[in-house]
Amino acid sequence: MRVWAVLTTALAAVCAGQSFSSLQQLGKADRDGVAQLELEQFMAHVVPETKDYAVVVQLTALSPQYKCDTCHAIDKSLRAVSRGWRRQRASRRIAFATLDVDNGEELFRKMGIDKIPRLMIFPAGRGDEAMADASPREMKLGAKNSHPAGMASRLSELFGTEIQADEPIDYMRYIIGVVGVLAAAFVARMAWRRVSSSVVGRNVWAVASITFVLVMTSGLMWNRINAPPFMGQTRTGDVVLFAPTNSQQYGVETQIVATAYAVCALCVVLLVRHVPR
């Protein structure tokens, strides 16, 4: 019995080593080291809890037909983390992979997944990478975790090792920002010279106050904190404008609510200014 247990353990180690090598080969075929999985590869190399390596998998829909901007944003962040991990040349056995809905639609349906993208962690069940709980877990994608640096920081906490994101510096972004600020300052200065003191009165402050109230009550701050998708989508590809639960909100809802509040505010102003007392 002891010999059989040793042989079984050795065979499992060999199979796990082959699976990790297969994931590495798939990762090498991708410029950023993210293995592109078919459903069979996902079931063979990612799902088994007896593996001695961990896998970070994004469940996503990157095909243009799905029009999932959030999917592409998360994919960009995961690729930055994968590049950084590959450059670190760490000895830890951690792999990064993608399962697209086109390849895993059947699995998504069985798991009841109706909202993507999702970032799943499949821990190792044995070996140096083993965790006490080897069951899969989801990493929530909030405003912080959706960006490369935040995602790398959260994964570092989960795996207990430093993971850095390889995020190239976007110089054009800073140039455009500086030019925009200078242009806005110049326009504001020129406009201020031509605005008479009679114009800068209660009407201007009233408009500014109403605009501020509309922005704050429409859900803009919630969107900035949680970074939700602009709109939802059903499995059949139909557009969803309003989130199904009171704990969610789509970006388009903010615009709809702000427009409705603006109409109400305009009606109140018209009543006050133009309806006889």
One Martini backbone bead per residue (centre of mass of N, CA, C, O) as a GRO file, in nm:
protein
  277
    1MET     BB    1   0.057   0.063  -0.020
    2ARG     BB    2   0.298   0.254  -0.002
    3VAL     BB    3   0.390   0.218  -0.296
    4TRP     BB    4   0.128   0.319  -0.424
    5ALA     BB    5   0.135   0.602  -0.300
    6VAL     BB    6   0.403   0.686  -0.428
    7LEU     BB    7   0.318   0.643  -0.723
    8THR     BB    8   0.078   0.836  -0.719
    9THR     BB    9   0.236   1.090  -0.642
   10ALA     BB   10   0.433   1.082  -0.882
   11LEU     BB   11   0.217   1.092  -1.105
   12ALA     BB   12   0.091   1.361  -1.019
   13ALA     BB   13   0.351   1.527  -1.051
   14VAL     BB   14   0.391   1.477  -1.351
   15CYS     BB   15   0.118   1.586  -1.449
   16ALA     BB   16   0.152   1.869  -1.328
   17GLY     BB   17   0.411   1.937  -1.483
   18GLN     BB   18   0.280   1.909  -1.763
   19SER     BB   19   0.061   2.125  -1.724
   20PHE     BB   20   0.250   2.363  -1.669
   21SER     BB   21   0.405   2.337  -1.933
   22SER     BB   22   0.160   2.384  -2.112
   23LEU     BB   23   0.100   2.668  -2.011
   24GLN     BB   24   0.374   2.788  -2.088
   25GLN     BB   25   0.346   2.734  -2.392
   26LEU     BB   26   0.091   2.905  -2.427
   27GLY     BB   27   0.223   3.166  -2.321
   28LYS     BB   28   0.451   3.187  -2.542
   29ALA     BB   29   0.234   3.237  -2.777
   30ASP     BB   30   0.212   3.497  -2.614
   31ARG     BB   31   0.328   3.820  -2.580
   32ASP     BB   32   0.224   3.827  -2.250
   33GLY     BB   33   0.175   3.522  -2.125
   34VAL     BB   34  -0.127   3.446  -2.205
   35ALA     BB   35  -0.323   3.183  -2.196
   36GLN     BB   36  -0.513   3.033  -2.453
   37LEU     BB   37  -0.816   2.870  -2.391
   38GLU     BB   38  -0.969   2.585  -2.399
   39LEU     BB   39  -1.191   2.390  -2.246
   40GLU     BB   40  -1.008   2.137  -2.218
   41GLN     BB   41  -0.765   2.291  -2.095
   42PHE     BB   42  -0.910   2.402  -1.851
   43MET     BB   43  -0.993   2.124  -1.727
   44ALA     BB   44  -0.692   2.004  -1.718
   45HIS     BB   45  -0.504   2.272  -1.597
   46VAL     BB   46  -0.708   2.427  -1.377
   47VAL     BB   47  -0.926   2.268  -1.203
   48PRO     BB   48  -0.749   2.087  -1.055
   49GLU     BB   49  -0.665   2.044  -0.701
   50THR     BB   50  -0.378   1.870  -0.746
   51LYS     BB   51  -0.215   2.092  -0.815
   52ASP     BB   52   0.123   2.277  -0.800
   53TYR     BB   53  -0.041   2.532  -0.912
   54ALA     BB   54  -0.133   2.855  -1.018
   55VAL     BB   55  -0.433   3.028  -1.153
   56VAL     BB   56  -0.508   3.310  -1.360
   57VAL     BB   57  -0.845   3.379  -1.468
   58GLN     BB   58  -1.021   3.506  -1.743
   59LEU     BB   59  -1.362   3.575  -1.792
   60THR     BB   60  -1.458   3.646  -2.130
   61ALA     BB   61  -1.533   3.901  -2.412
   62LEU     BB   62  -1.338   3.994  -2.702
   63SER     BB   63  -1.528   4.007  -2.913
   64PRO     BB   64  -1.671   4.252  -3.110
   65GLN     BB   65  -1.975   4.150  -3.084
   66TYR     BB   66  -1.994   4.227  -2.761
   67LYS     BB   67  -1.899   4.509  -2.668
   68CYS     BB   68  -1.662   4.483  -2.425
   69ASP     BB   69  -1.488   4.716  -2.261
   70THR     BB   70  -1.419   4.584  -1.987
   71CYS     BB   71  -1.274   4.336  -2.101
   72HIS     BB   72  -1.037   4.497  -2.229
   73ALA     BB   73  -0.940   4.632  -1.969
   74ILE     BB   74  -0.874   4.372  -1.811
   75ASP     BB   75  -0.686   4.249  -2.021
   76LYS     BB   76  -0.474   4.474  -2.005
   77SER     BB   77  -0.404   4.432  -1.705
   78LEU     BB   78  -0.328   4.130  -1.712
   79ARG     BB   79  -0.095   4.167  -1.915
   80ALA     BB   80   0.077   4.349  -1.735
   81VAL     BB   81   0.112   4.139  -1.508
   82SER     BB   82   0.235   3.913  -1.682
   83ARG     BB   83   0.483   4.070  -1.776
   84GLY     BB   84   0.596   4.128  -1.495
   85TRP     BB   85   0.625   3.830  -1.407
   86ARG     BB   86   0.817   3.746  -1.638
   87ARG     BB   87   1.045   3.956  -1.565
   88GLN     BB   88   1.104   3.841  -1.273
   89ARG     BB   89   1.168   3.533  -1.271
   90ALA     BB   90   1.011   3.355  -1.091
   91SER     BB   91   0.968   3.046  -0.903
   92ARG     BB   92   0.685   3.063  -0.905
   93ARG     BB   93   0.373   2.877  -0.972
   94ILE     BB   94   0.238   3.103  -1.200
   95ALA     BB   95  -0.050   3.154  -1.402
   96PHE     BB   96  -0.187   3.296  -1.710
   97ALA     BB   97  -0.535   3.326  -1.829
   98THR     BB   98  -0.786   3.254  -2.095
   99LEU     BB   99  -1.155   3.246  -2.113
  100ASP     BB  100  -1.367   3.247  -2.362
  101VAL     BB  101  -1.694   3.239  -2.455
  102ASP     BB  102  -1.640   3.086  -2.726
  103ASN     BB  103  -1.501   2.837  -2.554
  104GLY     BB  104  -1.702   2.856  -2.263
  105GLU     BB  105  -2.020   2.858  -2.282
  106GLU     BB  106  -2.105   2.596  -2.142
  107LEU     BB  107  -1.973   2.658  -1.870
  108PHE     BB  108  -2.111   2.926  -1.811
  109ARG     BB  109  -2.395   2.806  -1.803
  110LYS     BB  110  -2.349   2.597  -1.571
  111MET     BB  111  -2.241   2.833  -1.366
  112GLY     BB  112  -2.420   3.099  -1.407
  113ILE     BB  113  -2.279   3.306  -1.599
  114ASP     BB  114  -2.394   3.666  -1.653
  115LYS     BB  115  -2.108   3.809  -1.579
  116ILE     BB  116  -1.875   4.011  -1.753
  117PRO     BB  117  -1.593   4.008  -1.619
  118ARG     BB  118  -1.374   3.753  -1.464
  119LEU     BB  119  -1.160   3.684  -1.180
  120MET     BB  120  -0.984   3.382  -1.131
  121ILE     BB  121  -0.875   3.163  -0.864
  122PHE     BB  122  -0.648   2.874  -0.887
  123PRO     BB  123  -0.524   2.696  -0.660
  124ALA     BB  124  -0.314   2.507  -0.501
  125GLY     BB  125  -0.319   2.168  -0.348
  126ARG     BB  126   0.001   2.144  -0.363
  127GLY     BB  127   0.290   2.209  -0.241
  128ASP     BB  128   0.436   2.522  -0.225
  129GLU     BB  129   0.147   2.657  -0.338
  130ALA     BB  130  -0.031   2.576  -0.122
  131MET     BB  131  -0.355   2.596   0.011
  132ALA     BB  132  -0.594   2.551   0.237
  133ASP     BB  133  -0.780   2.660  -0.003
  134ALA     BB  134  -0.840   2.512  -0.333
  135SER     BB  135  -1.067   2.674  -0.411
  136PRO     BB  136  -1.220   2.872  -0.602
  137ARG     BB  137  -1.185   3.233  -0.669
  138GLU     BB  138  -1.297   3.566  -0.662
  139MET     BB  139  -1.193   3.876  -0.798
  140LYS     BB  140  -1.276   4.176  -0.741
  141LEU     BB  141  -1.377   4.444  -0.976
  142GLY     BB  142  -1.276   4.738  -0.915
  143ALA     BB  143  -1.129   5.036  -0.949
  144LYS     BB  144  -0.851   4.926  -0.847
  145ASN     BB  145  -0.833   4.621  -0.971
  146SER     BB  146  -0.854   4.715  -1.284
  147HIS     BB  147  -0.573   4.802  -1.251
  148PRO     BB  148  -0.259   4.699  -1.274
  149ALA     BB  149  -0.152   4.782  -0.991
  150GLY     BB  150  -0.398   4.678  -0.826
  151MET     BB  151  -0.390   4.386  -0.925
  152ALA     BB  152  -0.102   4.321  -0.831
  153SER     BB  153  -0.150   4.384  -0.531
  154ARG     BB  154  -0.374   4.172  -0.479
  155LEU     BB  155  -0.210   3.921  -0.573
  156SER     BB  156   0.014   3.954  -0.365
  157GLU     BB  157  -0.169   3.898  -0.121
  158LEU     BB  158  -0.273   3.613  -0.204
  159PHE     BB  159   0.038   3.484  -0.261
  160GLY     BB  160   0.280   3.618  -0.092
  161THR     BB  161   0.394   3.796  -0.339
  162GLU     BB  162   0.561   3.984  -0.560
  163ILE     BB  163   0.370   4.177  -0.801
  164GLN     BB  164   0.434   4.324  -1.115
  165ALA     BB  165   0.358   4.576  -1.335
  166ASP     BB  166   0.384   4.629  -1.696
  167GLU     BB  167   0.354   4.972  -1.733
  168PRO     BB  168   0.352   5.192  -1.960
  169ILE     BB  169   0.428   5.507  -2.034
  170ASP     BB  170   0.193   5.774  -2.095
  171TYR     BB  171   0.293   6.053  -2.239
  172MET     BB  172   0.046   6.161  -2.397
  173ARG     BB  173  -0.137   6.200  -2.153
  174TYR     BB  174   0.032   6.425  -2.018
  175ILE     BB  175   0.038   6.621  -2.253
  176ILE     BB  176  -0.266   6.658  -2.283
  177GLY     BB  177  -0.315   6.757  -1.993
  178VAL     BB  178  -0.136   7.011  -2.001
  179VAL     BB  179  -0.265   7.143  -2.249
  180GLY     BB  180  -0.552   7.153  -2.133
  181VAL     BB  181  -0.493   7.335  -1.889
  182LEU     BB  182  -0.373   7.575  -2.045
  183ALA     BB  183  -0.619   7.624  -2.228
  184ALA     BB  184  -0.825   7.669  -2.002
  185ALA     BB  185  -0.679   7.909  -1.871
  186PHE     BB  186  -0.681   8.093  -2.120
  187VAL     BB  187  -0.987   8.098  -2.169
  188ALA     BB  188  -1.067   8.201  -1.887
  189ARG     BB  189  -0.910   8.469  -1.902
  190MET     BB  190  -1.043   8.585  -2.158
  191ALA     BB  191  -1.338   8.564  -2.057
  192TRP     BB  192  -1.313   8.737  -1.797
  193ARG     BB  193  -1.256   9.009  -1.949
  194ARG     BB  194  -1.560   8.992  -2.103
  195VAL     BB  195  -1.703   8.979  -1.832
  196SER     BB  196  -1.941   9.111  -1.666
  197SER     BB  197  -2.065   9.175  -1.353
  198SER     BB  198  -2.369   9.118  -1.432
  199VAL     BB  199  -2.329   8.817  -1.511
  200VAL     BB  200  -2.176   8.760  -1.243
  201GLY     BB  201  -2.427   8.611  -1.080
  202ARG     BB  202  -2.696   8.436  -0.983
  203ASN     BB  203  -2.721   8.271  -1.245
  204VAL     BB  204  -2.447   8.137  -1.246
  205TRP     BB  205  -2.471   8.009  -0.960
  206ALA     BB  206  -2.725   7.848  -1.020
  207VAL     BB  207  -2.614   7.670  -1.245
  208ALA     BB  208  -2.376   7.554  -1.082
  209SER     BB  209  -2.545   7.429  -0.853
  210ILE     BB  210  -2.725   7.243  -1.023
  211THR     BB  211  -2.498   7.083  -1.157
  212PHE     BB  212  -2.374   6.972  -0.897
  213VAL     BB  213  -2.626   6.824  -0.796
  214LEU     BB  214  -2.663   6.638  -1.040
  215VAL     BB  215  -2.390   6.494  -1.022
  216MET     BB  216  -2.424   6.385  -0.721
  217THR     BB  217  -2.727   6.242  -0.769
  218SER     BB  218  -2.657   6.040  -1.028
  219GLY     BB  219  -2.379   5.852  -0.951
  220LEU     BB  220  -2.082   5.936  -1.012
  221MET     BB  221  -1.921   5.846  -0.758
  222TRP     BB  222  -1.986   5.547  -0.780
  223ASN     BB  223  -1.849   5.510  -1.055
  224ARG     BB  224  -1.561   5.600  -0.968
  225ILE     BB  225  -1.525   5.371  -0.751
  226ASN     BB  226  -1.643   5.098  -0.925
  227ALA     BB  227  -1.631   5.079  -1.233
  228PRO     BB  228  -1.862   5.029  -1.427
  229PRO     BB  229  -2.028   4.946  -1.679
  230PHE     BB  230  -2.205   5.116  -1.910
  231MET     BB  231  -2.345   4.837  -1.993
  232GLY     BB  232  -2.538   4.572  -2.037
  233GLN     BB  233  -2.563   4.201  -2.101
  234THR     BB  234  -2.688   3.943  -2.243
  235ARG     BB  235  -2.655   3.633  -2.375
  236THR     BB  236  -2.796   3.745  -2.655
  237GLY     BB  237  -2.695   4.070  -2.669
  238ASP     BB  238  -2.867   4.245  -2.507
  239VAL     BB  239  -2.939   4.550  -2.389
  240VAL     BB  240  -2.866   4.697  -2.059
  241LEU     BB  241  -2.953   4.983  -1.862
  242PHE     BB  242  -3.050   4.827  -1.598
  243ALA     BB  243  -2.988   4.702  -1.313
  244PRO     BB  244  -3.115   4.418  -1.135
  245THR     BB  245  -2.991   4.559  -0.881
  246ASN     BB  246  -2.933   4.777  -0.596
  247SER     BB  247  -2.597   4.711  -0.610
  248GLN     BB  248  -2.614   4.827  -0.898
  249GLN     BB  249  -2.454   5.008  -1.185
  250TYR     BB  250  -2.465   5.184  -1.470
  251GLY     BB  251  -2.342   5.438  -1.656
  252VAL     BB  252  -2.613   5.512  -1.807
  253GLU     BB  253  -2.781   5.576  -1.555
  254THR     BB  254  -2.657   5.848  -1.489
  255GLN     BB  255  -2.758   5.993  -1.745
  256ILE     BB  256  -3.059   5.943  -1.704
  257VAL     BB  257  -3.089   6.070  -1.421
  258ALA     BB  258  -2.972   6.349  -1.490
  259THR     BB  259  -3.185   6.420  -1.702
  260ALA     BB  260  -3.432   6.400  -1.518
  261TYR     BB  261  -3.336   6.613  -1.311
  262ALA     BB  262  -3.304   6.846  -1.513
  263VAL     BB  263  -3.601   6.867  -1.588
  264CYS     BB  264  -3.703   6.928  -1.305
  265ALA     BB  265  -3.531   7.183  -1.258
  266LEU     BB  266  -3.644   7.342  -1.499
  267CYS     BB  267  -3.937   7.348  -1.404
  268VAL     BB  268  -3.884   7.506  -1.143
  269VAL     BB  269  -3.760   7.759  -1.273
  270LEU     BB  270  -4.004   7.831  -1.454
  271LEU     BB  271  -4.205   7.866  -1.224
  272VAL     BB  272  -4.054   8.097  -1.072
  273ARG     BB  273  -4.008   8.304  -1.330
  274HIS     BB  274  -4.303   8.272  -1.519
  275VAL     BB  275  -4.510   8.233  -1.298
  276PRO     BB  276  -4.757   8.371  -1.160
  277ARG     BB  277  -4.860   8.458  -0.827
   0.00000   0.00000   0.00000
